[in-house]
Each structure stands twice: as structure tokens, then as C-alpha cells.
Amino acid sequence: MRKIYILMALCGVIAGCGKGVSKRAAGHESAKEHDHGVIEAHEPGDEAGEHGEKGHGGDEIVIAPQKQAALGVRADTVRFEEFAEVIPTSGEIVSANGDEMTVVAASAGIVSLSNIAEGSAILKGGKIATISTKEIGGGDQLARAKSAYETAKKEYERDEALLKDNIVSESHYDQSKMAYENAKAEYEALLAGGVSDKGIVASSPIGGFVKSLLVRQGEYVEIGQAIAVVSQNRKLQLRADVSEKYYDKIAQISDATFKASYGNETYSLKNLGGRLLSHGRASAGDYYIPVTFEFDNRGSILPGSYVEIFLKAKPLRKALVVPLSAVVEEQGVHYVFVKMDEDCFDKREVKLGQSDGINVPVLGGLKEGEMVVNEGAIKVKLASVSAAPAGHNHNH
């Protein structure tokens, strides 16, 4: 019996040693696989990997609250809101009546433009161009006008004194006076914008922005030829061209948003003090109906620029509305990120309606009361791409 106990004890020791060897071998094999990049090992509790995001099963992404704050990720509750029917179209920004003035050449000559360009700000009296007459036939027009004025002035003053002594007739005096006044008017017209060493200055009669330059550097201009158009930009107009297929909705249009081609900002007429001016009629052979708004230029909006317009008609029934910044697109499919709890986000496919350039109604995929990422959605998307599929299980 004693021999039997000893034999059983030896078997137990051998078995324990075998298990230890197996564990060491398994660990060694795991390390070998990790060395070859097949298996990524983490310390206990380190499930997030380098970036702190963890695979969450399905389309869920986990981002620590501290990381969310650093990335600028913000979420808000989705609610039903009144959303107007949107008519997408295009149009143009034009200056309001009375806010533009044209700068003309006071003399014929060669134009030398100042250091300005279309869209440049300019003060009242600011120099647009200088016109030189020295290089053209007839010589310096300013010098000739000055000489004619001084000569006419002397003759007029002399005839005025002689008239008192009845040495000259009144008709001769009247002719002398007329010649003086004409010479004075011509000379002062040339001086109106100022003069410089290069010639006669064409200056802006109002402060504002250079809407358009109508001549090129070194070009010859005639007296009275338009050189530039200056806009005060205090009031601007938005002209939308609406397709005839929306004719029955024209009378319902009351507001709009628009986006210029030279920037990313979308402007709301309501925020710019905008108002509807008129609903036009399509002219013969034209398939578009003009709709015009007027608004205050409180931003860097350039007259003459073409814009994408979102006209707002009669309000529809209430809809779940999210900002466009909350929506991401992948191969034509739209998604939002729904916040499930403090660190978990669900990538949710949604069906969208027609946006107004700022917000968009969600027709399917969301429920009222859910929290959607409306700031930093693209950061969450990048986090979902870089997240390590480390088998993290998140219980709700």
C-alpha cells in the first residue's frame, strides 16, 4: 500500500511540471507570434491601444471623455423642430440701388492704376488711378488748362476795371466773364480728384469697396470714360433664379440662406436683417423666375459673386433636424454618430431630406431624444477608422 501512495505522488509532481512547461511554452509561442507582428499584446487594463479608442463591436466606437474634449467632440439631443420646405437654386449678389458710384476720367490720357484690385476697400477720396496727358498729342492738358484759366482770369479782372470807366463795352465784358468762368470750370474739374507728379488723380467719391475695374494698366481713356465702380456695400441684394416648376410655391417663399463660391460659410438672411423685396415674372423665352431679397452686409460678401441659394417656403410638418456638421458621408451613404453613453458612440446610417445649407431634416435612422455628435463628427469618424479591434466588451 505504501508503494502505491508513493507512485501516485510521483505522478502528481510530473503532471504539475507538465502544466508549467505547457504554460511557459504557450507564453513563448505568443511572444514569438507578437515578434512577427501577428498578435498585439497589451498590459492588463490597456485595451485601448495607442490612441485610447477601442473596438466596441459592430459600428460602435469608444473614446474616453478626456479625449473627446481634446478633439472638440460635442453632442446634442435631437428634437422635432419646424423645418421649412427648401427650394435649392443659384443666383447672384448685387449692390442695392444708390449704394454704387462710377469713377470717370476727368481728362483724356494714359491710365496708371493705384495699388488696388477688385474687392479692395477704399476710403472716400481714395486714389483709384492717375491719368497722364504728357505722352499724348497736345501736351499736358492740366498745364494747358491752368494757363488758360490764369489768362482768362487776368483779362476778366482787367475788363471789369475798364468797364467802370466805360472804356470797354458791356458785351465785351460779358464775353470776357464767360471765357473766365469756362476756363475756371475746366481747370477745377481737372483738380477735383487731386493732382500728382504723374498727372490727374481719379479718386473715389464714396467710401466702400472696389466692385469692378473697367480699364487696364497703361490703357488710353477719353474724357468721361468709366474707370471703376465703387460700392458702399451697406445694403446688398440677393437675386435668386427659380425654375418655373416651382411656380406654385413662389408666393410662399419668405426667407433664404446662401453660400458663396469663395468661402465655406453659409449665411442666413434672417441673421443679416434680410427681407423679401419682390417676386418677379419670367420674361419671354426665360424659364426662371427672379426672386429678390435685400440684406445688410455684415460679412465679407462681395457684390457680383455667384452663390448657391436655399429658398425657404411655407413650413412643413415638424421633423427631426440636425446640423450639416453632424453628417458624414461614405460612398454616397450618410451617417451620424449617436452617443450611447459617456464614452461610446454608435455609427448610424440615416436618410436625409433637403438641407437649407445649415441644417438638414432626418427622415429615417434616428429617434427623438437621442444624442447626436454635432461638432467634431469627422474626428469620431477618424477615431473609428484607427480604433484597434481589441475585443473590448462594453455593457449598457
PDB file of C-alpha atoms in Angstrom, residues 23-306:
ATOM      1  CA  LYS A  23       2.177  27.473 -19.908  1.00  0.00           C
ATOM      2  CA  ARG A  24       5.741  28.616 -20.477  1.00  0.00           C
ATOM      3  CA  ALA A  25       5.700  27.171 -23.968  1.00  0.00           C
ATOM      4  CA  ALA A  26       2.398  28.880 -24.740  1.00  0.00           C
ATOM      5  CA  GLY A  27       3.737  32.190 -23.477  1.00  0.00           C
ATOM      6  CA  HIS A  28       6.893  31.720 -25.523  1.00  0.00           C
ATOM      7  CA  GLU A  29       4.852  30.932 -28.642  1.00  0.00           C
ATOM      8  CA  SER A  30       2.678  34.023 -28.055  1.00  0.00           C
ATOM      9  CA  ALA A  31       5.780  36.185 -27.713  1.00  0.00           C
ATOM     10  CA  LYS A  32       7.178  34.691 -30.931  1.00  0.00           C
ATOM     11  CA  GLU A  33       3.965  35.488 -32.774  1.00  0.00           C
ATOM     12  CA  HIS A  34       3.964  39.019 -31.361  1.00  0.00           C
ATOM     13  CA  ASP A  35       7.539  39.486 -32.528  1.00  0.00           C
ATOM     14  CA  HIS A  36       6.366  38.731 -36.053  1.00  0.00           C
ATOM     15  CA  GLY A  37       3.504  41.275 -35.786  1.00  0.00           C
ATOM     16  CA  VAL A  38       0.711  38.693 -35.740  1.00  0.00           C
ATOM     17  CA  ILE A  39      -0.601  39.238 -32.222  1.00  0.00           C
ATOM     18  CA  GLU A  40      -0.587  42.604 -30.406  1.00  0.00           C
ATOM     19  CA  ALA A  41      -0.242  42.203 -26.632  1.00  0.00           C
ATOM     20  CA  HIS A  42      -1.319  44.810 -24.045  1.00  0.00           C
ATOM     21  CA  GLU A  43      -0.694  45.185 -20.378  1.00  0.00           C
ATOM     22  CA  PRO A  44      -3.663  44.336 -18.136  1.00  0.00           C
ATOM     23  CA  GLY A  45      -6.253  47.098 -18.396  1.00  0.00           C
ATOM     24  CA  ASP A  46      -4.670  48.524 -21.581  1.00  0.00           C
ATOM     25  CA  GLU A  47      -7.375  47.709 -24.091  1.00  0.00           C
ATOM     26  CA  ALA A  48      -7.356  50.978 -25.972  1.00  0.00           C
ATOM     27  CA  GLY A  49      -4.052  50.829 -27.798  1.00  0.00           C
ATOM     28  CA  GLU A  50      -2.047  53.903 -28.673  1.00  0.00           C
ATOM     29  CA  HIS A  51      -4.940  56.317 -29.320  1.00  0.00           C
ATOM     30  CA  GLY A  52      -7.308  55.430 -26.493  1.00  0.00           C
ATOM     31  CA  GLU A  53     -10.084  54.190 -28.811  1.00  0.00           C
ATOM     32  CA  LYS A  54     -11.343  50.613 -28.509  1.00  0.00           C
ATOM     33  CA  GLY A  55     -13.323  48.374 -30.798  1.00  0.00           C
ATOM     34  CA  HIS A  56     -16.801  48.116 -29.488  1.00  0.00           C
ATOM     35  CA  GLY A  57     -18.490  45.521 -31.577  1.00  0.00           C
ATOM     36  CA  GLY A  58     -20.336  46.322 -34.780  1.00  0.00           C
ATOM     37  CA  ASP A  59     -20.113  50.026 -35.709  1.00  0.00           C
ATOM     38  CA  GLU A  60     -19.602  51.306 -32.154  1.00  0.00           C
ATOM     39  CA  ILE A  61     -16.621  53.458 -31.199  1.00  0.00           C
ATOM     40  CA  VAL A  62     -15.284  54.167 -27.732  1.00  0.00           C
ATOM     41  CA  ILE A  63     -13.480  57.457 -26.993  1.00  0.00           C
ATOM     42  CA  ALA A  64     -12.550  58.479 -23.482  1.00  0.00           C
ATOM     43  CA  PRO A  65     -14.273  61.670 -22.249  1.00  0.00           C
ATOM     44  CA  GLN A  66     -10.903  63.435 -21.886  1.00  0.00           C
ATOM     45  CA  LYS A  67     -10.073  62.598 -25.494  1.00  0.00           C
ATOM     46  CA  GLN A  68     -13.493  63.850 -26.637  1.00  0.00           C
ATOM     47  CA  ALA A  69     -12.816  67.220 -25.032  1.00  0.00           C
ATOM     48  CA  ALA A  70      -9.404  67.405 -26.674  1.00  0.00           C
ATOM     49  CA  LEU A  71     -10.885  66.599 -30.094  1.00  0.00           C
ATOM     50  CA  GLY A  72     -13.714  69.106 -29.710  1.00  0.00           C
ATOM     51  CA  VAL A  73     -16.430  66.441 -29.860  1.00  0.00           C
ATOM     52  CA  ARG A  74     -19.812  67.789 -28.761  1.00  0.00           C
ATOM     53  CA  ALA A  75     -23.200  66.066 -28.796  1.00  0.00           C
ATOM     54  CA  ASP A  76     -26.734  67.421 -28.510  1.00  0.00           C
ATOM     55  CA  THR A  77     -30.202  65.926 -28.143  1.00  0.00           C
ATOM     56  CA  VAL A  78     -32.254  65.541 -31.305  1.00  0.00           C
ATOM     57  CA  ARG A  79     -35.728  67.040 -31.151  1.00  0.00           C
ATOM     58  CA  PHE A  80     -38.609  67.678 -33.510  1.00  0.00           C
ATOM     59  CA  GLU A  81     -38.442  71.183 -34.971  1.00  0.00           C
ATOM     60  CA  GLU A  82     -40.409  73.093 -37.570  1.00  0.00           C
ATOM     61  CA  PHE A  83     -38.490  72.925 -40.822  1.00  0.00           C
ATOM     62  CA  ALA A  84     -39.390  74.853 -43.972  1.00  0.00           C
ATOM     63  CA  GLU A  85     -39.621  73.312 -47.403  1.00  0.00           C
ATOM     64  CA  VAL A  86     -36.385  74.100 -49.234  1.00  0.00           C
ATOM     65  CA  ILE A  87     -36.050  75.052 -52.901  1.00  0.00           C
ATOM     66  CA  PRO A  88     -32.407  74.756 -53.989  1.00  0.00           C
ATOM     67  CA  THR A  89     -31.252  77.123 -56.734  1.00  0.00           C
ATOM     68  CA  SER A  90     -28.490  79.592 -57.630  1.00  0.00           C
ATOM     69  CA  GLY A  91     -28.221  83.340 -58.060  1.00  0.00           C
ATOM     70  CA  GLU A  92     -26.105  86.440 -57.636  1.00  0.00           C
ATOM     71  CA  ILE A  93     -25.230  89.092 -55.060  1.00  0.00           C
ATOM     72  CA  VAL A  94     -25.845  92.606 -56.411  1.00  0.00           C
ATOM     73  CA  SER A  95     -25.483  96.045 -54.870  1.00  0.00           C
ATOM     74  CA  ALA A  96     -28.612  97.801 -53.678  1.00  0.00           C
ATOM     75  CA  ASN A  97     -29.771 100.897 -55.566  1.00  0.00           C
ATOM     76  CA  GLY A  98     -27.964 104.079 -54.525  1.00  0.00           C
ATOM     77  CA  ASP A  99     -25.005 102.289 -52.992  1.00  0.00           C
ATOM     78  CA  GLU A 100     -22.790 102.422 -56.079  1.00  0.00           C
ATOM     79  CA  MET A 101     -20.941 105.211 -57.877  1.00  0.00           C
ATOM     80  CA  THR A 102     -18.854 105.181 -61.038  1.00  0.00           C
ATOM     81  CA  VAL A 103     -15.440 106.864 -61.162  1.00  0.00           C
ATOM     82  CA  VAL A 104     -14.845 108.561 -64.521  1.00  0.00           C
ATOM     83  CA  ALA A 105     -11.812 110.070 -66.212  1.00  0.00           C
ATOM     84  CA  ALA A 106     -11.670 113.855 -65.855  1.00  0.00           C
ATOM     85  CA  SER A 107      -9.198 114.018 -68.707  1.00  0.00           C
ATOM     86  CA  ALA A 108      -8.084 112.035 -71.705  1.00  0.00           C
ATOM     87  CA  GLY A 109      -4.783 110.258 -71.163  1.00  0.00           C
ATOM     88  CA  ILE A 110      -2.881 107.154 -70.121  1.00  0.00           C
ATOM     89  CA  VAL A 111      -4.141 105.346 -67.016  1.00  0.00           C
ATOM     90  CA  SER A 112      -1.840 104.326 -64.190  1.00  0.00           C
ATOM     91  CA  LEU A 113      -3.823 102.279 -61.643  1.00  0.00           C
ATOM     92  CA  SER A 114      -3.131 102.565 -57.932  1.00  0.00           C
ATOM     93  CA  ASN A 115      -2.252  99.538 -55.831  1.00  0.00           C
ATOM     94  CA  ILE A 116      -5.848  98.263 -55.746  1.00  0.00           C
ATOM     95  CA  ALA A 117      -7.814  95.310 -57.045  1.00  0.00           C
ATOM     96  CA  GLU A 118     -11.447  94.357 -57.330  1.00  0.00           C
ATOM     97  CA  GLY A 119     -12.737  93.801 -53.799  1.00  0.00           C
ATOM     98  CA  SER A 120     -10.226  96.187 -52.209  1.00  0.00           C
ATOM     99  CA  ALA A 121     -11.500  98.539 -49.504  1.00  0.00           C
ATOM    100  CA  ILE A 122     -11.210 102.252 -50.307  1.00  0.00           C
ATOM    101  CA  LEU A 123     -11.899 105.455 -48.393  1.00  0.00           C
ATOM    102  CA  LYS A 124     -13.791 108.466 -49.670  1.00  0.00           C
ATOM    103  CA  GLY A 125     -11.301 110.457 -51.725  1.00  0.00           C
ATOM    104  CA  GLY A 126      -9.017 107.444 -52.068  1.00  0.00           C
ATOM    105  CA  LYS A 127      -6.967 107.299 -55.259  1.00  0.00           C
ATOM    106  CA  ILE A 128      -8.199 104.870 -57.925  1.00  0.00           C
ATOM    107  CA  ALA A 129      -5.854 105.865 -60.756  1.00  0.00           C
ATOM    108  CA  THR A 130      -3.697 108.642 -62.187  1.00  0.00           C
ATOM    109  CA  ILE A 131      -4.210 109.907 -65.737  1.00  0.00           C
ATOM    110  CA  SER A 132      -1.223 111.349 -67.544  1.00  0.00           C
ATOM    111  CA  THR A 133      -1.587 113.552 -70.646  1.00  0.00           C
ATOM    112  CA  LYS A 134       2.104 114.276 -71.148  1.00  0.00           C
ATOM    113  CA  GLU A 135       2.687 111.382 -73.542  1.00  0.00           C
ATOM    114  CA  ILE A 136      -0.183 112.186 -75.917  1.00  0.00           C
ATOM    115  CA  GLY A 137      -0.626 114.819 -78.614  1.00  0.00           C
ATOM    116  CA  GLY A 138      -1.358 118.330 -77.425  1.00  0.00           C
ATOM    117  CA  GLY A 139       0.866 118.090 -74.359  1.00  0.00           C
ATOM    118  CA  ASP A 140      -0.031 118.252 -70.703  1.00  0.00           C
ATOM    119  CA  GLN A 141      -3.733 119.032 -70.514  1.00  0.00           C
ATOM    120  CA  LEU A 142      -3.555 120.118 -66.886  1.00  0.00           C
ATOM    121  CA  ALA A 143      -0.801 122.627 -67.663  1.00  0.00           C
ATOM    122  CA  ARG A 144      -2.782 123.964 -70.624  1.00  0.00           C
ATOM    123  CA  ALA A 145      -5.948 124.258 -68.553  1.00  0.00           C
ATOM    124  CA  LYS A 146      -4.095 126.106 -65.809  1.00  0.00           C
ATOM    125  CA  SER A 147      -2.557 128.515 -68.314  1.00  0.00           C
ATOM    126  CA  ALA A 148      -5.915 129.161 -69.979  1.00  0.00           C
ATOM    127  CA  TYR A 149      -7.553 129.754 -66.612  1.00  0.00           C
ATOM    128  CA  GLU A 150      -4.916 132.236 -65.419  1.00  0.00           C
ATOM    129  CA  THR A 151      -5.002 134.123 -68.727  1.00  0.00           C
ATOM    130  CA  ALA A 152      -8.811 134.317 -68.749  1.00  0.00           C
ATOM    131  CA  LYS A 153      -8.813 135.458 -65.134  1.00  0.00           C
ATOM    132  CA  LYS A 154      -6.424 138.350 -65.866  1.00  0.00           C
ATOM    133  CA  GLU A 155      -8.458 139.501 -68.855  1.00  0.00           C
ATOM    134  CA  TYR A 156     -11.679 139.329 -66.897  1.00  0.00           C
ATOM    135  CA  GLU A 157     -10.269 141.348 -63.978  1.00  0.00           C
ATOM    136  CA  ARG A 158      -8.850 143.954 -66.399  1.00  0.00           C
ATOM    137  CA  ASP A 159     -12.133 144.302 -68.311  1.00  0.00           C
ATOM    138  CA  GLU A 160     -14.036 144.576 -65.021  1.00  0.00           C
ATOM    139  CA  ALA A 161     -11.915 147.591 -64.038  1.00  0.00           C
ATOM    140  CA  LEU A 162     -12.179 149.175 -67.509  1.00  0.00           C
ATOM    141  CA  LEU A 163     -15.949 148.764 -67.529  1.00  0.00           C
ATOM    142  CA  LYS A 164     -16.250 151.143 -64.585  1.00  0.00           C
ATOM    143  CA  ASP A 165     -14.601 153.872 -66.688  1.00  0.00           C
ATOM    144  CA  ASN A 166     -16.672 152.946 -69.751  1.00  0.00           C
ATOM    145  CA  ILE A 167     -13.509 152.044 -71.661  1.00  0.00           C
ATOM    146  CA  VAL A 168     -14.897 148.627 -72.735  1.00  0.00           C
ATOM    147  CA  SER A 169     -18.437 147.758 -73.716  1.00  0.00           C
ATOM    148  CA  GLU A 170     -20.689 145.581 -71.622  1.00  0.00           C
ATOM    149  CA  SER A 171     -20.834 142.947 -74.396  1.00  0.00           C
ATOM    150  CA  HIS A 172     -17.039 142.705 -74.414  1.00  0.00           C
ATOM    151  CA  TYR A 173     -17.078 142.402 -70.631  1.00  0.00           C
ATOM    152  CA  ASP A 174     -19.717 139.644 -70.772  1.00  0.00           C
ATOM    153  CA  GLN A 175     -17.607 137.661 -73.247  1.00  0.00           C
ATOM    154  CA  SER A 176     -14.547 138.060 -71.037  1.00  0.00           C
ATOM    155  CA  LYS A 177     -16.506 136.911 -67.995  1.00  0.00           C
ATOM    156  CA  MET A 178     -17.872 133.852 -69.824  1.00  0.00           C
ATOM    157  CA  ALA A 179     -14.403 132.848 -71.031  1.00  0.00           C
ATOM    158  CA  TYR A 180     -13.088 133.163 -67.485  1.00  0.00           C
ATOM    159  CA  GLU A 181     -15.877 131.043 -65.979  1.00  0.00           C
ATOM    160  CA  ASN A 182     -15.469 128.316 -68.603  1.00  0.00           C
ATOM    161  CA  ALA A 183     -11.709 128.166 -68.094  1.00  0.00           C
ATOM    162  CA  LYS A 184     -12.203 128.065 -64.333  1.00  0.00           C
ATOM    163  CA  ALA A 185     -14.746 125.235 -64.527  1.00  0.00           C
ATOM    164  CA  GLU A 186     -12.481 123.150 -66.779  1.00  0.00           C
ATOM    165  CA  TYR A 187      -9.453 123.684 -64.567  1.00  0.00           C
ATOM    166  CA  GLU A 188     -11.295 122.939 -61.318  1.00  0.00           C
ATOM    167  CA  ALA A 189     -12.804 119.779 -62.840  1.00  0.00           C
ATOM    168  CA  LEU A 190      -9.310 118.505 -63.507  1.00  0.00           C
ATOM    169  CA  LEU A 191      -8.302 119.350 -59.942  1.00  0.00           C
ATOM    170  CA  ALA A 192     -11.399 117.771 -58.348  1.00  0.00           C
ATOM    171  CA  GLY A 193      -9.797 114.393 -57.738  1.00  0.00           C
ATOM    172  CA  GLY A 194      -6.389 115.865 -56.966  1.00  0.00           C
ATOM    173  CA  VAL A 195      -3.133 116.010 -58.851  1.00  0.00           C
ATOM    174  CA  SER A 196       0.234 114.339 -58.523  1.00  0.00           C
ATOM    175  CA  ASP A 197       3.567 114.354 -60.292  1.00  0.00           C
ATOM    176  CA  LYS A 198       2.202 111.664 -62.642  1.00  0.00           C
ATOM    177  CA  GLY A 199      -0.902 113.607 -63.644  1.00  0.00           C
ATOM    178  CA  ILE A 200      -4.567 113.990 -62.778  1.00  0.00           C
ATOM    179  CA  VAL A 201      -5.912 111.779 -59.988  1.00  0.00           C
ATOM    180  CA  ALA A 202      -9.200 109.886 -60.323  1.00  0.00           C
ATOM    181  CA  SER A 203     -10.465 109.392 -56.781  1.00  0.00           C
ATOM    182  CA  SER A 204     -13.433 107.615 -55.220  1.00  0.00           C
ATOM    183  CA  PRO A 205     -16.409 109.868 -54.363  1.00  0.00           C
ATOM    184  CA  ILE A 206     -17.554 107.452 -51.637  1.00  0.00           C
ATOM    185  CA  GLY A 207     -16.019 105.004 -49.199  1.00  0.00           C
ATOM    186  CA  GLY A 208     -16.579 101.306 -49.730  1.00  0.00           C
ATOM    187  CA  PHE A 209     -15.136  98.566 -51.901  1.00  0.00           C
ATOM    188  CA  VAL A 210     -13.922  98.496 -55.495  1.00  0.00           C
ATOM    189  CA  LYS A 211     -16.621  96.459 -57.182  1.00  0.00           C
ATOM    190  CA  SER A 212     -15.022  96.440 -60.626  1.00  0.00           C
ATOM    191  CA  LEU A 213     -12.115  97.957 -62.534  1.00  0.00           C
ATOM    192  CA  LEU A 214     -13.170  98.881 -66.054  1.00  0.00           C
ATOM    193  CA  VAL A 215      -9.758  99.753 -67.523  1.00  0.00           C
ATOM    194  CA  ARG A 216      -6.328  98.137 -67.583  1.00  0.00           C
ATOM    195  CA  GLN A 217      -2.922  99.477 -66.630  1.00  0.00           C
ATOM    196  CA  GLY A 218      -1.469 101.702 -69.377  1.00  0.00           C
ATOM    197  CA  GLU A 219      -4.767 101.959 -71.281  1.00  0.00           C
ATOM    198  CA  TYR A 220      -5.792 105.191 -73.023  1.00  0.00           C
ATOM    199  CA  VAL A 221      -9.062 106.742 -71.844  1.00  0.00           C
ATOM    200  CA  GLU A 222     -11.265 109.549 -73.104  1.00  0.00           C
ATOM    201  CA  ILE A 223     -12.782 112.316 -71.001  1.00  0.00           C
ATOM    202  CA  GLY A 224     -15.789 110.943 -69.091  1.00  0.00           C
ATOM    203  CA  GLN A 225     -14.865 107.282 -69.652  1.00  0.00           C
ATOM    204  CA  ALA A 226     -15.723 104.994 -66.710  1.00  0.00           C
ATOM    205  CA  ILE A 227     -12.663 103.743 -64.840  1.00  0.00           C
ATOM    206  CA  ALA A 228     -14.107 101.867 -61.881  1.00  0.00           C
ATOM    207  CA  VAL A 229     -17.294 101.182 -59.907  1.00  0.00           C
ATOM    208  CA  VAL A 230     -17.243 101.642 -56.118  1.00  0.00           C
ATOM    209  CA  SER A 231     -19.894 100.109 -53.869  1.00  0.00           C
ATOM    210  CA  GLN A 232     -20.639 101.197 -50.314  1.00  0.00           C
ATOM    211  CA  ASN A 233     -21.837  97.661 -49.544  1.00  0.00           C
ATOM    212  CA  ARG A 234     -24.149  98.851 -46.785  1.00  0.00           C
ATOM    213  CA  LYS A 235     -27.081  97.138 -48.461  1.00  0.00           C
ATOM    214  CA  LEU A 236     -26.844  94.193 -50.806  1.00  0.00           C
ATOM    215  CA  GLN A 237     -29.409  92.258 -52.768  1.00  0.00           C
ATOM    216  CA  LEU A 238     -29.712  88.522 -53.293  1.00  0.00           C
ATOM    217  CA  ARG A 239     -31.259  87.636 -56.638  1.00  0.00           C
ATOM    218  CA  ALA A 240     -32.380  84.016 -56.946  1.00  0.00           C
ATOM    219  CA  ASP A 241     -33.367  82.437 -60.248  1.00  0.00           C
ATOM    220  CA  VAL A 242     -36.181  79.963 -59.541  1.00  0.00           C
ATOM    221  CA  SER A 243     -37.219  77.295 -62.007  1.00  0.00           C
ATOM    222  CA  GLU A 244     -40.752  77.543 -63.379  1.00  0.00           C
ATOM    223  CA  LYS A 245     -41.558  74.112 -61.931  1.00  0.00           C
ATOM    224  CA  TYR A 246     -41.735  75.821 -58.514  1.00  0.00           C
ATOM    225  CA  TYR A 247     -44.170  78.475 -59.751  1.00  0.00           C
ATOM    226  CA  ASP A 248     -46.928  77.373 -57.376  1.00  0.00           C
ATOM    227  CA  LYS A 249     -44.590  77.820 -54.397  1.00  0.00           C
ATOM    228  CA  ILE A 250     -43.177  81.256 -55.327  1.00  0.00           C
ATOM    229  CA  ALA A 251     -45.743  83.131 -53.234  1.00  0.00           C
ATOM    230  CA  GLN A 252     -44.811  81.013 -50.180  1.00  0.00           C
ATOM    231  CA  ILE A 253     -41.110  81.989 -50.230  1.00  0.00           C
ATOM    232  CA  SER A 254     -40.189  84.312 -47.370  1.00  0.00           C
ATOM    233  CA  ASP A 255     -36.614  83.542 -46.340  1.00  0.00           C
ATOM    234  CA  ALA A 256     -33.357  82.068 -47.646  1.00  0.00           C
ATOM    235  CA  THR A 257     -29.823  81.001 -46.835  1.00  0.00           C
ATOM    236  CA  PHE A 258     -26.924  81.165 -49.281  1.00  0.00           C
ATOM    237  CA  LYS A 259     -23.330  80.078 -49.697  1.00  0.00           C
ATOM    238  CA  ALA A 260     -20.733  81.928 -51.758  1.00  0.00           C
ATOM    239  CA  SER A 261     -18.308  80.109 -54.028  1.00  0.00           C
ATOM    240  CA  TYR A 262     -15.241  81.751 -52.411  1.00  0.00           C
ATOM    241  CA  GLY A 263     -15.768  80.531 -48.826  1.00  0.00           C
ATOM    242  CA  ASN A 264     -17.226  77.830 -46.610  1.00  0.00           C
ATOM    243  CA  GLU A 265     -19.641  79.973 -44.612  1.00  0.00           C
ATOM    244  CA  THR A 266     -23.387  79.700 -45.170  1.00  0.00           C
ATOM    245  CA  TYR A 267     -25.262  82.936 -44.464  1.00  0.00           C
ATOM    246  CA  SER A 268     -28.813  83.258 -43.144  1.00  0.00           C
ATOM    247  CA  LEU A 269     -30.816  86.248 -44.369  1.00  0.00           C
ATOM    248  CA  LYS A 270     -32.668  86.300 -41.065  1.00  0.00           C
ATOM    249  CA  ASN A 271     -29.362  86.918 -39.261  1.00  0.00           C
ATOM    250  CA  LEU A 272     -28.420  89.628 -41.783  1.00  0.00           C
ATOM    251  CA  GLY A 273     -31.616  91.642 -41.348  1.00  0.00           C
ATOM    252  CA  GLY A 274     -32.849  90.408 -44.714  1.00  0.00           C
ATOM    253  CA  ARG A 275     -36.281  90.988 -46.205  1.00  0.00           C
ATOM    254  CA  LEU A 276     -38.083  89.864 -49.340  1.00  0.00           C
ATOM    255  CA  LEU A 277     -38.287  92.631 -51.972  1.00  0.00           C
ATOM    256  CA  SER A 278     -40.152  91.074 -54.859  1.00  0.00           C
ATOM    257  CA  HIS A 279     -41.340  88.025 -56.746  1.00  0.00           C
ATOM    258  CA  GLY A 280     -40.714  88.641 -60.427  1.00  0.00           C
ATOM    259  CA  ARG A 281     -42.143  87.094 -63.540  1.00  0.00           C
ATOM    260  CA  ALA A 282     -40.321  85.025 -66.090  1.00  0.00           C
ATOM    261  CA  SER A 283     -39.670  87.017 -69.254  1.00  0.00           C
ATOM    262  CA  ALA A 284     -40.461  85.634 -72.700  1.00  0.00           C
ATOM    263  CA  GLY A 285     -38.167  82.731 -73.509  1.00  0.00           C
ATOM    264  CA  ASP A 286     -36.810  82.599 -69.941  1.00  0.00           C
ATOM    265  CA  TYR A 287     -37.612  79.571 -67.777  1.00  0.00           C
ATOM    266  CA  TYR A 288     -36.535  81.149 -64.475  1.00  0.00           C
ATOM    267  CA  ILE A 289     -38.432  83.475 -62.159  1.00  0.00           C
ATOM    268  CA  PRO A 290     -36.415  86.125 -60.259  1.00  0.00           C
ATOM    269  CA  VAL A 291     -36.897  86.383 -56.500  1.00  0.00           C
ATOM    270  CA  THR A 292     -35.064  89.279 -54.844  1.00  0.00           C
ATOM    271  CA  PHE A 293     -34.090  89.877 -51.194  1.00  0.00           C
ATOM    272  CA  GLU A 294     -32.305  92.813 -49.570  1.00  0.00           C
ATOM    273  CA  PHE A 295     -29.986  92.460 -46.560  1.00  0.00           C
ATOM    274  CA  ASP A 296     -27.286  94.228 -44.530  1.00  0.00           C
ATOM    275  CA  ASN A 297     -23.742  93.374 -45.484  1.00  0.00           C
ATOM    276  CA  ARG A 298     -22.383  92.363 -42.092  1.00  0.00           C
ATOM    277  CA  GLY A 299     -19.793  89.979 -43.507  1.00  0.00           C
ATOM    278  CA  SER A 300     -17.225  89.837 -46.285  1.00  0.00           C
ATOM    279  CA  ILE A 301     -19.780  89.360 -49.058  1.00  0.00           C
ATOM    280  CA  LEU A 302     -18.663  90.614 -52.460  1.00  0.00           C
ATOM    281  CA  PRO A 303     -21.189  92.150 -54.863  1.00  0.00           C
ATOM    282  CA  GLY A 304     -21.169  90.411 -58.215  1.00  0.00           C
ATOM    283  CA  SER A 305     -20.394  86.993 -56.772  1.00  0.00           C
ATOM    284  CA  TYR A 306     -22.464  83.950 -57.701  1.00  0.00           C
TER     285      TYR A 306
END
